[in-house]
Tab-separated table of C-alpha atoms in Angstrom:
chain	number	residue	atom	x	y	z
C	478	MET	CA	-101.893	144.275	118.497
C	479	GLU	CA	-101.799	141.915	121.471
C	480	GLU	CA	-99.010	142.243	123.996
C	481	PHE	CA	-96.433	139.526	124.367
C	482	ARG	CA	-96.557	137.650	127.661
C	483	LYS	CA	-94.218	135.154	129.283
C	484	ILE	CA	-95.363	131.707	128.148
C	485	ALA	CA	-92.746	129.248	129.434
C	486	VAL	CA	-89.311	129.048	131.041
C	487	LEU	CA	-86.704	127.381	128.845
C	488	ASP	CA	-84.095	124.999	130.221
C	489	ASN	CA	-81.105	125.806	128.039
C	490	MET	CA	-79.861	127.556	124.922
C	491	VAL	CA	-80.265	124.486	122.689
C	492	GLU	CA	-83.928	124.139	123.657
C	493	ALA	CA	-84.392	127.875	123.039
C	494	GLN	CA	-82.780	127.733	119.583
C	495	ILE	CA	-84.802	124.720	118.462
C	496	LEU	CA	-88.063	126.200	119.785
C	497	ASP	CA	-87.253	129.508	118.085
C	498	SER	CA	-86.772	127.680	114.780
C	499	MET	CA	-90.000	125.683	115.184
C	500	LEU	CA	-92.042	128.788	116.030
C	501	ASN	CA	-90.551	130.636	113.045
C	502	GLU	CA	-91.503	127.729	110.755
C	503	GLN	CA	-95.091	127.922	112.049
C	504	GLY	CA	-95.165	131.713	111.624
C	505	ILE	CA	-95.874	132.295	115.319
C	506	PRO	CA	-94.675	135.725	116.473
C	507	HIS	CA	-92.541	135.388	119.594
C	508	VAL	CA	-89.547	136.712	121.514
C	509	MET	CA	-86.836	134.737	123.288
C	510	ARG	CA	-85.506	136.367	126.463
C	511	THR	CA	-82.369	135.130	128.171
C	512	TYR	CA	-81.745	135.529	131.890
C	513	HIS	CA	-78.007	135.895	131.252
C	514	ASP	CA	-76.570	139.027	132.808
C	515	SER	CA	-72.913	139.743	132.137
C	516	ALA	CA	-72.631	141.717	135.382
C	517	TYR	CA	-73.394	138.532	137.319
C	518	ASP	CA	-71.740	136.122	134.834
C	519	GLY	CA	-74.901	134.094	134.191
C	520	LEU	CA	-75.737	133.542	137.878
C	521	PHE	CA	-79.478	133.938	137.254
C	522	GLN	CA	-79.454	131.203	134.603
C	523	VAL	CA	-78.258	128.666	137.162
C	524	SER	CA	-81.242	129.285	139.426
C	525	MET	CA	-83.925	130.418	136.965
C	526	GLY	CA	-83.274	128.525	133.722
C	527	TRP	CA	-81.849	129.781	130.441
C	528	GLY	CA	-84.639	132.276	129.852
C	529	HIS	CA	-88.209	132.294	128.586
C	530	VAL	CA	-90.339	132.569	125.482
C	531	GLU	CA	-92.894	135.345	125.078
C	532	ALA	CA	-95.873	135.287	122.731
C	533	THR	CA	-99.450	136.529	122.637
C	534	GLU	CA	-102.151	134.903	124.753
C	535	GLY	CA	-103.806	133.817	121.521
C	536	ASP	CA	-100.736	131.730	120.647
C	537	ARG	CA	-100.128	130.380	124.185
C	538	ALA	CA	-101.654	126.931	123.624
C	539	GLU	CA	-99.807	126.388	120.349
C	540	VAL	CA	-96.446	127.503	121.791
C	541	LEU	CA	-96.896	125.209	124.797
C	542	ALA	CA	-97.882	122.280	122.560
C	543	ILE	CA	-94.785	122.763	120.394
C	544	LEU	CA	-92.568	123.035	123.479
C	545	GLU	CA	-94.124	119.897	124.967
C	546	GLU	CA	-93.494	118.002	121.714
C	547	LEU	CA	-89.892	119.243	121.631
C	548	ARG	CA	-89.267	118.143	125.223
C	549	ALA	CA	-90.881	114.743	124.617
C	550	ARG	CA	-88.620	114.126	121.607
C	551	SER	CA	-85.602	115.208	123.641
C	552	GLU	CA	-86.483	112.757	126.424
C	553	GLN	CA	-86.921	109.902	123.929
C	554	LYS	CA	-83.465	110.537	122.479
C	555	SER	CA	-81.840	110.534	125.915
C	556	GLU	CA	-83.318	107.138	126.869
């Protein structure tokens, strides 16, 4: 079994939840990791982003394509 690797940094929890749902629908194995640390009250999230998504190298391109599509749709809605 391939190891999971960091694929992309996620901007916020909403983006992470939507991406998680989209990857689950596609059957792509992945893990969401948050940078929140209760000892520092989320300080790392301010400077590093919400967290990141991990997946196998074999799924990297598909995860990035889905994330790009998600971000493009988000930008269109905010315009």
